[in-house]
Coordinates of C-alpha atoms in Angstrom, one line a residue:
X480 CA -77.7 -5.0 -2.7
X481 CA -75.8 -3.4 0.1
X482 CA -72.0 -3.5 0.0
X483 CA -70.4 -3.9 3.4
X484 CA -66.8 -4.2 4.4
X485 CA -65.8 -5.6 7.6
X486 CA -62.6 -4.0 9.1
X487 CA -61.1 -4.9 12.4
X488 CA -61.2 -1.7 14.5
X489 CA -58.1 -2.8 16.4
X490 CA -55.8 -2.8 13.3
X491 CA -53.6 0.3 12.6
X492 CA -54.3 2.4 9.6
X493 CA -51.9 2.2 6.6
X494 CA -49.8 5.3 6.0
X495 CA -50.0 7.4 2.8
X496 CA -48.0 6.0 -0.1
X497 CA -46.7 9.4 -1.5
X498 CA -43.5 11.1 -0.4
X499 CA -45.2 14.4 0.3
X500 CA -47.8 12.7 2.4
X501 CA -45.1 10.9 4.4
X502 CA -43.3 14.2 4.9
X503 CA -46.4 15.9 6.0
X504 CA -47.0 13.1 8.5
X505 CA -43.8 13.8 10.3
X506 CA -43.8 15.7 13.6
X507 CA -43.3 19.4 13.5
X508 CA -39.9 19.2 15.2
X509 CA -38.7 16.8 12.5
X510 CA -40.0 18.9 9.7
X511 CA -38.3 22.1 11.1
X512 CA -35.0 20.2 11.6
X513 CA -35.1 18.9 8.0
X514 CA -36.0 22.4 6.6
X515 CA -33.2 24.1 8.5
X516 CA -30.7 21.4 7.5
X517 CA -31.6 21.7 3.9
X518 CA -31.2 25.5 4.0
X519 CA -27.9 25.3 5.8
X520 CA -26.7 22.6 3.3
X521 CA -27.6 24.8 0.3
X522 CA -25.7 27.7 1.9
X523 CA -22.6 25.6 2.4
X524 CA -22.8 24.4 -1.2
X525 CA -23.1 28.0 -2.4
X526 CA -20.1 29.1 -0.3
X527 CA -18.0 26.3 -1.7
X528 CA -19.0 27.3 -5.2
X529 CA -18.1 30.9 -4.5
X530 CA -14.8 30.0 -2.9
X531 CA -13.9 27.8 -5.9
X532 CA -14.8 30.5 -8.4
X533 CA -12.4 33.1 -6.9
X534 CA -9.4 31.4 -8.3
X535 CA -5.8 32.5 -7.7
X536 CA -4.9 35.9 -6.4
X537 CA -2.1 37.9 -8.0
X538 CA -0.3 41.1 -7.1
X539 CA -2.1 44.3 -8.0
X540 CA 0.4 46.8 -6.6
X541 CA 3.5 46.2 -4.5
X542 CA 5.6 48.4 -2.2
X543 CA 3.0 51.1 -1.9
X544 CA 3.1 53.8 0.7
X545 CA 0.6 53.6 3.6
X546 CA -1.4 56.5 2.1
X547 CA -1.6 55.1 -1.4
X548 CA -2.3 51.6 -0.1
X549 CA -5.2 52.9 2.0
X550 CA -6.6 54.8 -0.9
X551 CA -6.4 51.7 -3.2
X552 CA -8.1 49.5 -0.6
X553 CA -10.9 52.0 -0.1
X554 CA -11.5 52.1 -3.8
X555 CA -11.5 48.3 -4.0
X556 CA -14.1 48.2 -1.2
X557 CA -16.3 50.6 -3.1
X558 CA -16.1 48.5 -6.2
X559 CA -17.0 45.3 -4.2
X560 CA -13.7 43.6 -5.3
X561 CA -12.3 40.9 -2.9
X562 CA -8.7 41.6 -2.0
X563 CA -6.0 40.2 0.3
X564 CA -2.8 41.6 1.8
X565 CA 0.4 39.7 1.6
X566 CA 2.5 39.0 4.6
X567 CA 3.8 42.3 6.0
X568 CA 1.4 44.3 3.8
X569 CA 4.0 44.7 1.1
X570 CA 1.5 43.9 -1.7
X571 CA -2.2 44.0 -2.5
X572 CA -3.6 40.8 -4.0
X573 CA -6.8 40.6 -6.1
X574 CA -8.3 37.8 -8.3
X575 CA -6.0 37.0 -11.2
X576 CA -8.8 37.5 -13.8
X577 CA -9.4 41.1 -12.6
X578 CA -5.8 42.4 -12.3
X579 CA -5.6 44.3 -15.6
X580 CA -9.1 45.7 -15.5
X581 CA -8.6 46.9 -11.9
X582 CA -5.3 48.6 -12.8
X583 CA -7.0 50.5 -15.6
X584 CA -9.9 51.5 -13.5
X585 CA -7.7 52.7 -10.6
X586 CA -5.5 54.6 -13.1
X587 CA -8.6 56.4 -14.3
X588 CA -9.3 57.3 -10.7
X589 CA -5.7 58.6 -10.3
X590 CA -4.5 55.8 -8.0
X591 CA -1.9 55.3 -6.8
X592 CA -1.0 58.9 -6.5
X593 CA 2.6 58.1 -5.6
X594 CA 3.4 57.1 -9.2
X595 CA 5.5 59.4 -11.3
X596 CA 3.5 62.0 -13.2
X597 CA 4.7 63.4 -16.5
X598 CA 3.2 65.9 -18.9
X599 CA -0.3 64.8 -17.9
X600 CA 0.0 67.4 -15.2
X601 CA -0.7 70.0 -17.9
X602 CA -4.1 68.4 -18.5
X603 CA -5.3 69.5 -15.1
X604 CA -4.3 73.2 -15.4
X605 CA -6.5 75.5 -13.4
X606 CA -8.0 78.7 -14.7
X607 CA -6.3 81.8 -13.4
X608 CA -3.0 80.3 -12.4
X609 CA 0.1 82.5 -12.5
X610 CA 3.0 82.3 -14.9
X611 CA 5.2 80.9 -12.1
X612 CA 2.7 78.1 -11.5
X613 CA 2.7 77.3 -15.2
X614 CA 6.4 77.2 -15.4
X615 CA 6.7 75.1 -12.3
X616 CA 4.1 72.6 -13.6
X617 CA 6.0 72.3 -16.9
X618 CA 9.2 71.7 -15.0
X619 CA 7.6 69.0 -12.9
X620 CA 6.2 67.4 -16.0
X621 CA 9.7 67.3 -17.7
X622 CA 11.2 65.8 -14.5
X623 CA 8.6 63.1 -14.5
X624 CA 9.2 62.2 -18.1
X625 CA 12.9 62.0 -17.6
X626 CA 12.4 59.8 -14.5
X627 CA 10.2 57.4 -16.5
X628 CA 12.8 57.2 -19.3
X629 CA 15.7 56.5 -16.8
X630 CA 13.7 53.9 -14.7
X631 CA 13.0 52.0 -17.9
X632 CA 16.7 50.8 -17.8
X633 CA 17.1 47.3 -16.6
X634 CA 19.7 48.1 -13.9
X635 CA 17.8 51.1 -12.4
X636 CA 15.1 50.5 -9.8
X637 CA 14.2 54.1 -9.1
X638 CA 15.3 57.5 -10.1
X639 CA 14.8 61.2 -9.2
X640 CA 15.6 64.1 -11.5
X641 CA 16.1 67.6 -10.3
X642 CA 16.2 70.4 -12.8
X643 CA 17.5 73.9 -12.1
X644 CA 16.0 76.1 -14.8
X645 CA 16.8 79.8 -14.3
X646 CA 14.4 82.4 -15.4
X647 CA 15.7 83.8 -18.7
X648 CA 15.6 87.6 -18.9
X649 CA 16.6 89.6 -22.0
X650 CA 17.8 92.5 -19.9
X651 CA 20.7 90.5 -18.5
X652 CA 23.9 90.4 -20.5
X653 CA 25.0 87.1 -19.1
X654 CA 22.3 84.5 -18.7
X655 CA 22.6 81.7 -16.1
X656 CA 22.8 78.3 -17.7
X657 CA 20.5 75.4 -16.5
X658 CA 21.8 72.4 -14.6
X659 CA 20.5 69.0 -13.6
X660 CA 21.0 66.3 -11.0
X661 CA 20.0 62.7 -11.2
X662 CA 19.7 60.3 -8.2
X663 CA 19.7 56.6 -9.1
X664 CA 18.7 53.6 -7.0
X665 CA 20.1 50.5 -8.5
X666 CA 18.8 46.9 -8.3
X667 CA 20.7 44.6 -5.9
X668 CA 23.9 43.5 -7.6
X669 CA 23.5 45.8 -10.6
X670 CA 25.9 48.6 -11.8
X671 CA 26.2 51.0 -14.6
X672 CA 29.2 51.1 -16.9
X673 CA 30.7 54.2 -18.5
X674 CA 28.6 54.1 -21.6
X675 CA 25.3 53.8 -19.7
X676 CA 26.2 56.8 -17.4
X677 CA 27.2 58.8 -20.5
X678 CA 23.8 57.8 -22.0
X679 CA 21.9 59.2 -19.0
X680 CA 23.9 62.4 -19.2
X681 CA 23.2 62.8 -22.9
X682 CA 19.5 62.0 -22.4
X683 CA 19.1 64.7 -19.7
X684 CA 21.2 67.3 -21.5
X685 CA 19.3 66.7 -24.8
X686 CA 15.9 67.1 -23.2
X687 CA 16.6 70.5 -21.6
X688 CA 17.4 73.5 -23.9
X689 CA 20.9 75.0 -23.5
X690 CA 21.9 72.4 -20.9
X691 CA 25.6 71.6 -21.1
X692 CA 26.5 67.9 -20.4
X693 CA 29.1 69.2 -18.0
X694 CA 26.3 70.6 -15.8
X695 CA 24.7 67.2 -15.3
X696 CA 25.5 65.2 -12.2
X697 CA 24.6 61.6 -11.7
X698 CA 24.8 59.9 -8.3
X699 CA 23.9 56.4 -7.0
X700 CA 22.0 55.4 -3.9
X701 CA 25.2 55.4 -1.8
X702 CA 26.1 59.0 -2.8
X703 CA 28.9 58.1 -5.1
X704 CA 29.4 60.5 -8.0
X705 CA 29.2 58.6 -11.3
X706 CA 30.2 61.6 -13.4
X707 CA 33.4 63.7 -13.4
X708 CA 33.9 67.4 -13.8
X709 CA 34.0 67.1 -17.6
X710 CA 30.6 65.5 -17.8
X711 CA 31.9 62.0 -18.5
X712 CA 31.8 58.9 -16.4
X713 CA 34.0 59.0 -13.3
X714 CA 36.9 56.6 -13.0
X715 CA 37.6 54.4 -10.0
X716 CA 41.2 53.7 -9.0
X717 CA 42.4 55.1 -12.3
X718 CA 40.5 52.5 -14.4
X719 CA 37.1 52.8 -16.0
X720 CA 34.5 50.1 -16.2
X721 CA 35.7 48.9 -19.6
X722 CA 39.3 48.5 -18.4
X723 CA 38.2 46.7 -15.3
X724 CA 36.1 44.4 -17.4
X725 CA 39.0 43.7 -19.7
X726 CA 41.3 42.7 -16.8
X727 CA 38.5 40.5 -15.4
X728 CA 38.2 38.8 -18.8
X729 CA 41.9 38.2 -19.0
X730 CA 42.1 36.6 -15.5
X731 CA 39.0 34.5 -16.1
X732 CA 40.4 33.2 -19.4
X733 CA 43.7 32.1 -17.9
X734 CA 41.8 30.5 -14.9
X735 CA 39.7 28.6 -17.4
X736 CA 42.8 27.3 -19.2
X737 CA 44.2 26.0 -16.0
X738 CA 41.0 24.2 -15.0
X739 CA 40.6 22.7 -18.5
X740 CA 44.2 21.4 -18.3
X741 CA 44.3 20.0 -14.8
X742 CA 40.7 18.9 -14.0
X743 CA 41.0 15.7 -16.1
X744 CA 44.1 14.8 -14.1
X745 CA 43.2 15.6 -10.5
X746 CA 39.4 15.6 -10.7
X747 CA 36.7 18.2 -10.9
X748 CA 36.4 19.1 -7.2
X749 CA 40.1 18.7 -6.3
X750 CA 41.4 21.9 -7.8
X751 CA 41.3 25.6 -7.0
X752 CA 43.1 28.2 -9.2
X753 CA 43.3 32.0 -9.5
X754 CA 45.2 34.3 -11.8
X755 CA 46.1 37.9 -11.1
X756 CA 47.0 40.0 -14.2
X757 CA 48.9 43.3 -14.1
X758 CA 47.8 45.1 -17.2
X759 CA 49.4 48.3 -18.5
X760 CA 46.8 50.7 -20.0
X761 CA 49.2 53.6 -20.6
X762 CA 49.7 54.9 -24.1
X763 CA 52.8 56.5 -25.7
X764 CA 53.5 57.9 -29.1
X765 CA 56.9 58.6 -30.7
X766 CA 57.8 60.4 -34.0
X767 CA 61.2 60.0 -35.6
X768 CA 62.8 61.3 -38.9
X769 CA 65.7 59.6 -40.7
X770 CA 67.8 61.1 -43.5
X771 CA 69.7 58.8 -45.8
X772 CA 72.1 59.5 -48.8
X773 CA 70.7 59.1 -52.3
X774 CA 70.8 55.6 -53.5
X775 CA 71.0 54.3 -57.1
X776 CA 72.2 55.9 -60.4
X777 CA 71.8 59.4 -61.5
X778 CA 68.8 58.5 -63.6
X779 CA 66.9 57.2 -60.5
X780 CA 67.7 60.3 -58.5
X781 CA 64.7 62.7 -58.3
X782 CA 65.5 66.3 -59.1
X783 CA 63.9 68.7 -56.8
X784 CA 64.8 72.0 -58.6
X785 CA 67.2 73.1 -61.4
X786 CA 68.4 76.7 -62.3
X787 CA 70.7 77.8 -65.2
X788 CA 72.2 81.3 -65.6
X789 CA 74.3 82.5 -68.6
X790 CA 75.9 85.9 -69.3
X791 CA 77.8 87.0 -72.5
X792 CA 79.6 90.3 -73.2
X793 CA 81.9 91.7 -76.0
X794 CA 83.8 95.1 -76.9
X795 CA 84.5 96.6 -80.5
X796 CA 88.0 96.1 -82.1
X797 CA 90.4 99.1 -82.2
X798 CA 91.7 100.2 -85.6
X799 CA 95.3 99.1 -86.2
X800 CA 97.7 98.7 -89.1
X801 CA 98.5 100.9 -92.1
X802 CA 95.7 103.3 -92.8
X803 CA 94.1 102.6 -96.2
X804 CA 91.7 100.4 -98.0
X805 CA 93.2 97.2 -96.7
X806 CA 92.8 98.2 -93.0
X807 CA 89.2 99.2 -93.5
X808 CA 88.1 95.8 -94.7
X809 CA 86.0 93.6 -92.3
X810 CA 88.0 90.9 -90.6
X811 CA 88.0 87.4 -92.2
X812 CA 86.6 84.7 -90.0
X813 CA 89.2 82.6 -88.3
X814 CA 89.7 79.1 -89.6
X815 CA 91.5 76.2 -88.1
X816 CA 94.0 74.3 -90.1
X817 CA 92.8 70.9 -91.2
X818 CA 96.2 69.4 -90.9
X819 CA 99.2 70.3 -89.0
X820 CA 101.0 71.9 -92.0
X821 CA 101.9 75.5 -91.5
X822 CA 99.8 78.0 -93.4
X823 CA 101.0 81.3 -94.6
X824 CA 100.4 84.2 -92.5
X825 CA 97.5 86.4 -93.5
X826 CA 97.8 90.0 -94.0
X827 CA 97.6 92.2 -91.0
X828 CA 94.1 93.1 -90.2
X829 CA 92.6 95.6 -88.0
X830 CA 92.8 95.2 -84.1
X831 CA 91.0 92.0 -82.7
X832 CA 87.6 92.4 -80.7
X833 CA 87.4 91.5 -76.9
X834 CA 84.5 89.2 -75.7
X835 CA 83.6 87.6 -72.3
X836 CA 80.9 85.1 -71.2
X837 CA 79.6 83.5 -67.9
X838 CA 77.3 80.4 -67.3
X839 CA 76.0 79.1 -63.9
X840 CA 73.8 75.9 -63.4
X841 CA 72.3 74.9 -60.1
X842 CA 70.6 71.5 -59.6
X843 CA 68.9 70.5 -56.3
X844 CA 68.1 66.8 -55.8
X845 CA 65.6 65.2 -53.3
X846 CA 67.0 63.9 -50.1
X847 CA 65.8 60.5 -48.8
X848 CA 63.7 61.1 -45.6
X849 CA 61.9 58.6 -43.3
X850 CA 59.2 59.8 -40.8
X851 CA 58.2 57.0 -38.3
X852 CA 55.4 57.4 -35.8
X853 CA 55.3 54.7 -33.1
X854 CA 52.3 54.2 -30.8
X855 CA 52.4 51.6 -28.1
X856 CA 49.4 49.3 -27.8
X857 CA 47.1 49.7 -24.7
X858 CA 46.3 46.8 -22.4
X859 CA 49.6 45.0 -22.5
X860 CA 50.2 42.4 -19.9
X861 CA 53.1 43.3 -17.6
X862 CA 53.0 40.4 -15.3
X863 CA 51.0 37.2 -14.5
X864 CA 50.7 35.6 -11.1
X865 CA 49.0 32.2 -10.9
X866 CA 48.2 30.2 -7.7
X867 CA 47.0 26.7 -7.8
X868 CA 45.9 24.4 -4.9
X869 CA 45.5 20.7 -5.6
X870 CA 43.8 18.2 -3.2
X871 CA 45.4 15.0 -2.1
X872 CA 44.9 11.9 -4.3
X873 CA 42.3 9.4 -3.2
X874 CA 43.6 5.8 -3.1
X875 CA 41.3 2.8 -2.6
X876 CA 42.9 -0.4 -1.2
X877 CA 41.8 -4.0 -1.8
X878 CA 39.4 -3.9 1.1
X879 CA 37.6 -0.9 -0.4
X880 CA 38.9 1.6 2.1
X881 CA 39.6 5.1 0.6
X882 CA 42.5 7.2 2.0
X883 CA 44.0 10.5 1.0
X884 CA 47.6 10.4 -0.2
X885 CA 49.7 13.5 -0.8
X886 CA 51.2 14.1 -4.3
X887 CA 54.9 13.5 -4.9
X888 CA 57.3 16.3 -5.8
X889 CA 57.6 14.8 -9.3
X890 CA 53.8 15.1 -9.8
X891 CA 53.8 18.7 -8.5
X892 CA 56.6 19.6 -11.0
X893 CA 54.6 18.1 -13.8
X894 CA 51.5 20.1 -12.8
X895 CA 53.5 23.3 -12.5
X896 CA 54.9 22.8 -16.0
X897 CA 51.4 22.3 -17.3
X898 CA 50.2 25.5 -15.6
X899 CA 53.1 27.4 -17.1
X900 CA 52.5 26.3 -20.6
X901 CA 48.7 26.9 -20.3
X902 CA 49.1 30.6 -19.3
X903 CA 52.2 31.3 -21.5
X904 CA 54.7 31.8 -18.8
X905 CA 57.5 34.3 -19.5
X906 CA 60.5 34.5 -17.3
X907 CA 61.7 37.9 -18.7
X908 CA 58.3 39.4 -17.9
X909 CA 58.5 38.3 -14.2
X910 CA 55.6 35.9 -14.2
X911 CA 55.2 33.5 -11.3
X912 CA 53.4 30.2 -10.9
X913 CA 52.9 28.5 -7.6
X914 CA 51.3 25.0 -7.3
X915 CA 50.9 23.5 -3.8
X916 CA 49.3 20.3 -2.6
X917 CA 47.2 20.3 0.6
X918 CA 44.1 18.3 1.7
X919 CA 40.8 20.1 1.3
X920 CA 38.7 20.5 4.3
X921 CA 35.3 19.0 3.7
X922 CA 32.6 20.5 6.0
X923 CA 30.0 18.0 6.9
X924 CA 26.5 19.4 6.4
X925 CA 24.1 18.2 9.0
X926 CA 20.8 17.4 7.4
X927 CA 17.9 18.5 9.4
X928 CA 14.9 16.3 8.9
X929 CA 11.9 18.6 9.0
X930 CA 8.8 16.8 10.2
X931 CA 6.1 16.4 7.6
X932 CA 3.7 18.6 9.5
X933 CA 6.3 21.5 9.4
X934 CA 7.2 21.4 5.7
X935 CA 6.2 24.6 3.9
X936 CA 4.7 22.8 1.0
X937 CA 2.3 20.9 3.2
X938 CA 1.4 24.0 5.3
X939 CA 0.6 25.9 2.1
X940 CA -1.5 23.0 0.8
X941 CA -3.4 22.7 4.1
X942 CA -4.0 26.5 4.2
X943 CA -5.4 26.3 0.7
X944 CA -7.6 23.3 1.5
X945 CA -8.7 24.3 5.0
X946 CA -11.8 26.3 3.9
X947 CA -13.1 23.8 1.4
X948 CA -12.5 20.9 3.9
X949 CA -14.3 22.8 6.7
X950 CA -17.3 23.5 4.4
X951 CA -17.4 19.9 3.4
X952 CA -17.4 18.7 7.0
X953 CA -20.2 21.2 7.9
X954 CA -22.2 19.9 4.9
X955 CA -21.8 16.3 6.0
X956 CA -22.8 17.1 9.6
X957 CA -25.9 18.9 8.4
X958 CA -26.9 16.1 6.1
X959 CA -26.4 13.2 8.5
X960 CA -27.6 15.1 11.6
X961 CA -30.7 17.0 10.3
X962 CA -31.7 16.0 6.8
X963 CA -31.0 12.2 6.8
X964 CA -33.2 11.3 9.8
X965 CA -36.2 13.0 8.3
X966 CA -35.6 11.3 4.9
X967 CA -35.2 8.0 6.6
X968 CA -38.5 8.4 8.5
X969 CA -40.3 9.4 5.4
X970 CA -38.9 6.7 3.1
X971 CA -39.2 3.8 5.6
X972 CA -41.5 1.0 4.4
X973 CA -44.6 0.1 6.5
X974 CA -44.3 -2.9 8.8
X975 CA -45.4 -6.2 7.2
X976 CA -48.0 -8.2 9.2
X977 CA -47.5 -11.9 9.7
X978 CA -49.7 -14.2 7.7
X979 CA -52.8 -15.1 9.6
X980 CA -52.3 -12.4 12.1
X981 CA -55.0 -9.8 12.7
X982 CA -55.0 -7.2 10.1
X983 CA -53.2 -9.3 7.5
X984 CA -56.3 -9.5 5.3
X985 CA -59.6 -7.7 5.0
X986 CA -62.8 -9.6 4.8
X987 CA -65.0 -7.8 2.2
X988 CA -68.1 -8.7 0.4
X989 CA -68.6 -6.9 -2.9
X990 CA -71.8 -7.5 -4.7
X991 CA -72.0 -10.9 -3.4
X992 CA -73.5 -12.8 -0.5
X993 CA -70.6 -14.3 1.4
X994 CA -70.3 -15.2 5.0
X995 CA -67.1 -13.9 6.6
X996 CA -65.1 -16.3 8.7
X997 CA -65.3 -15.8 12.3
X998 CA -62.4 -13.7 13.7
X999 CA -60.4 -15.1 16.6
X1000 CA -61.0 -13.6 19.9
X1001 CA -58.9 -10.5 20.4
X1002 CA -56.0 -10.8 22.6
X1003 CA -55.2 -7.6 24.3
X1004 CA -51.6 -8.4 25.0
X1005 CA -50.8 -9.2 21.4
X1006 CA -52.5 -6.1 20.1
X1007 CA -50.7 -3.9 22.6
X1008 CA -47.3 -5.4 21.7
X1009 CA -48.0 -4.9 18.0
X1010 CA -48.9 -1.3 18.6
X1011 CA -45.8 -0.7 20.6
X1012 CA -43.7 -2.3 17.9
X1013 CA -45.3 -0.2 15.2
X1014 CA -44.8 3.0 17.2
X1015 CA -41.2 2.1 17.7
X1016 CA -40.5 1.1 14.1
X1017 CA -42.6 3.7 12.3
X1018 CA -43.4 6.7 14.6
X1019 CA -44.4 8.8 11.7
X1020 CA -47.3 6.5 10.7
X1021 CA -48.5 6.2 14.3
X1022 CA -48.4 10.0 14.7
X1023 CA -50.4 10.3 11.5
X1024 CA -53.0 7.8 12.7
X1025 CA -53.4 9.6 16.1
X1026 CA -53.7 12.9 14.4
X1027 CA -56.4 11.6 12.1
X1028 CA -58.3 10.2 15.1
X1029 CA -58.1 13.4 17.0
X1030 CA -59.3 15.4 13.9
X1031 CA -62.1 12.9 13.4
X1032 CA -61.1 12.2 9.8
X1033 CA -61.0 8.4 10.2
X1034 CA -64.3 6.7 9.2
X1035 CA -65.6 4.5 11.9
X1036 CA -65.3 0.8 11.1
X1037 CA -68.4 -1.3 10.6
X1038 CA -68.6 -4.8 11.7
X1039 CA -71.2 -7.3 10.8
X1040 CA -72.5 -9.5 8.0
X1041 CA -74.1 -8.7 4.8
X1042 CA -77.8 -9.0 4.6
X1043 CA -80.0 -9.0 1.7

């Protein structure tokens, strides 16, 4: 049995159901536009990803010279590292994640060269250099190390150290001593006190052999000498830094007392006070000796020295009386009568002997002595001067209107008494306190409303979002202008035929004898309108059908009836 299918030759062919086939059926111009749009869209997406992956930029180096800055930028370009320059070229910015790695790599390359070099200069010693070059390199290394140590102080921004090291020669009887000079550049608003300057002098003198601290000079960026001829810190106006700080502390303390006493009465912003203290830093020392008579009994008196001298002498008795045995007898010891009764006279004896004696005693006693050493204290207050200005009192009436009313004389007297008591007023010292009342001048601050589009925060935000927004706009234009039309044409559904219209059904006989219904007579106007509508709604399908017809790929339709 022959199978026959009857197809109306005037019906359009149905387009391919797959997406690839539909894309292949598009005109060449549409396919090229879609391909270019997709490629550009992928490029924009990659650019946005790269921009977002860069992250924040941080300072790599700041305040570099033009030569060092150019060398650093050239090295960054060779390393393919993105960089930026801050406004005015004062700093070089790199991605935040690479700051530390880049600093180490640039330091390995010896950049920036303007940095201070220390003893690492000895590592690059050349072969065959002279003794003078070796000594000069060692001196430069020592100067660099001292500069690094001094610039590590918080108040010092930059420093330069100059060493004068004479060549020592053993043939000279008197050797020239080394000397040093230090030039300091301080941070804005920073100063060095006496102890810090003395520390710098001690640091330099201890680092150089046989360098006397008196031969070290320290200067600031204005050329003022910070050391005196004795190697210590120089004094300004007769007072050193510690004394000036002491005076400032005294004045600040008294001012604080006045504010704490009067602010609860007149208000926080209605008071101005200042105190000037005249402090005496002179020192005097007196020594006195006082002698007093010995006090107390003889037993309490201290004996300083005692000397006793005794001398005794005698001569023999001359013979006297009647010669004989009686006169040759030794004399009888003399006896004193026990009572007052007279005793009989003894017999005459020989002549009496002559004797003499002398005794001297010298005693020296300690004398009471008082030695008194009086040393006056330093930093005594000689005089205090306090000046206080009080604003008028604010008075609000029943209607809510606020006016300024001057203080009365009684109120001023009370405030003056409070100020005197708070600072410890002394009339004999010559202190003075002056409290006056005057209205404060309030300056009206005109507020300038900056437009929203001129605010710095908004400008910075727009600058940061400009590139991503521009890339997003380009991506949208590419998608809607080039990619979307091709996708819409490829994904458009085929036009549905009306029921009963030509081409709505196919009459087919498969393995059966069936008579097909007669087709209505073709109407050329309706077919032409349907073809125009199809070409307008689905140009890709029409183009595919025409291409198939031209290539001869479409099988010719057969019309007829099945026969056995």
